[in-house]
Steps between C-alpha positions, in 0.01 A plus 500: 500500500300754300431702815872503577580623147231768531649613832848523344360702209311722746815571706706579190231737369497687833871580460495539121516882485803519730655200326464655154646823641806307618543347155467842334746661743749220432461536125533879489775531763724229358474615139557858615801373693642337187474827306611739775788293639625412151513868401681582823755222448567607141536866605751404771693284254517777240607755763783273614610432141497873428688600816762226474506499120427131479373300208214260552745209503719675759196577714397133493853400604512748790142500624330197347186497295141585586272208588146443624620457859512879524126503426409203719671658802328837461221623727259537209541128427509340847264754661179360344606146592548604863170692494314196367658276764404738782146535360446123492645455850261769622216326317561181701357694795252713303337197336375395845461823697315679221220247543476572874546875501337598171177699484272198484706256713510265201658214700158417651349428159818325385507259795129420461541384139394136445857387445790372706694767687813324378398613149487860624847464655652333193336743255668796669838323502459390136404847379812656655726227359348538152553876512865445596546263206323751275741777594797270438359391164449864404863576590619204292298626202620862506864432591601391144325810362692725740826329411428541128422871550823545694708321234347714223585826681864422583761523222638158411854612582405576863250218552559193713205296382351266761255212468187489715636209704824690567304808609284303745798316648710817535229700680422381858134612490428350158676176593274479806170558321595319176682184615728340243446143627207300633679462833527878536133531404402258778718687747382852412129439457479218753631738765253763379207258534621395845526859622154582365344197672673587829373859481149377417511281811624792711205705372262216593646495852435874532146469363428208734645633825543876435768641738618157614493395136752769404748353749420146383544602138835664565617195696388272219692707243810497722489125561444432129799721408727324750390155380554588134843651566603223741727321245679828424534578871637149558767561236615806692567261788684171469273332246575487129264415214579443135318748274250234385437395859444860609263562211312177570461581870377852436264376228354236731461746789345755265244248371412396856465860618288592199270201547473560874426871450229433241339234723518714815381816325210317339411335833496836677286652226252212526486450878612822669403785266130563548255700293 
C-alpha cells in the first residue's frame, strides 16, 4: 500500500509544475474576466441609457439586469476550464508514453520495481483522477469569490444577483463539472473514469503489439463506446426505457466496462509489456 501511495505521489509531482500553471491560469483569467466583462457590460448599459434616455428602472424593464451568466459564458471564464480539460486528456497519453520515449527510458526502471504492476497502473489512474478533483475543488473555492467581486462592481439597480447553485445550474459547463446531485456526480465522473480506463487499455494494446496494437486499441474503444451507448441506441429504435431504467443500465454497463478495462490493461502490462 505504501509503495502505491509513493507511486501516486511521484506521478503527481511529475506533473506538478504544469498543474500549478493550470491553476494559476484559471485564477488570473477568470478574475480578469470578471473585471473586464463587467466593465464592458456596464459601459454598454450606460451607452444605451444615454442614447435612449432611459432611467435605470426603464433599462431593467427593456433589457433586463446584469447577472453572472454574462461572466460565466465569456471566453476568459470558460477558456481555462477547456484548457485544463484538454491538458488532462493529453496527460492520459503522456503519463505512459513519457516513460517510454523520455531521455532515460524510465519505464524500464519503473517496471522492474519490486511491486505489483497493477500498482503502477492504478497509481497513474489515481493521480489523474485526483488532479481532476483538485481542479474542480479549486473552481468551487474561487467561484464564490468571483461572484462576490462581480456583485460589488455592478450597481444594485442593475444587478440580478445569483446564488452559486443557480450559477452552476444555469451554465452548461459548470453544471457538468460541478454536479448538483449525487446522481449527476456518478454520471459525470463515472463516465470520465470509464473513458480513462478504456484509453489506458488502448495504450496497453499499442505497447504490447505495436502496429497491430493500434488497430486493436481502436477496435476496443469502438466496441466499448457501442456497448455503453447501446441503451440509448435501443431507444432510437422500438425500445423504451424509463429514465431510472436507462440510468441503471448505463451505470451497470459503465461499471462493467471500467472493471474489464482495468483488468485487461493491468493484465497486458503484467504479461505482454516486457522490459
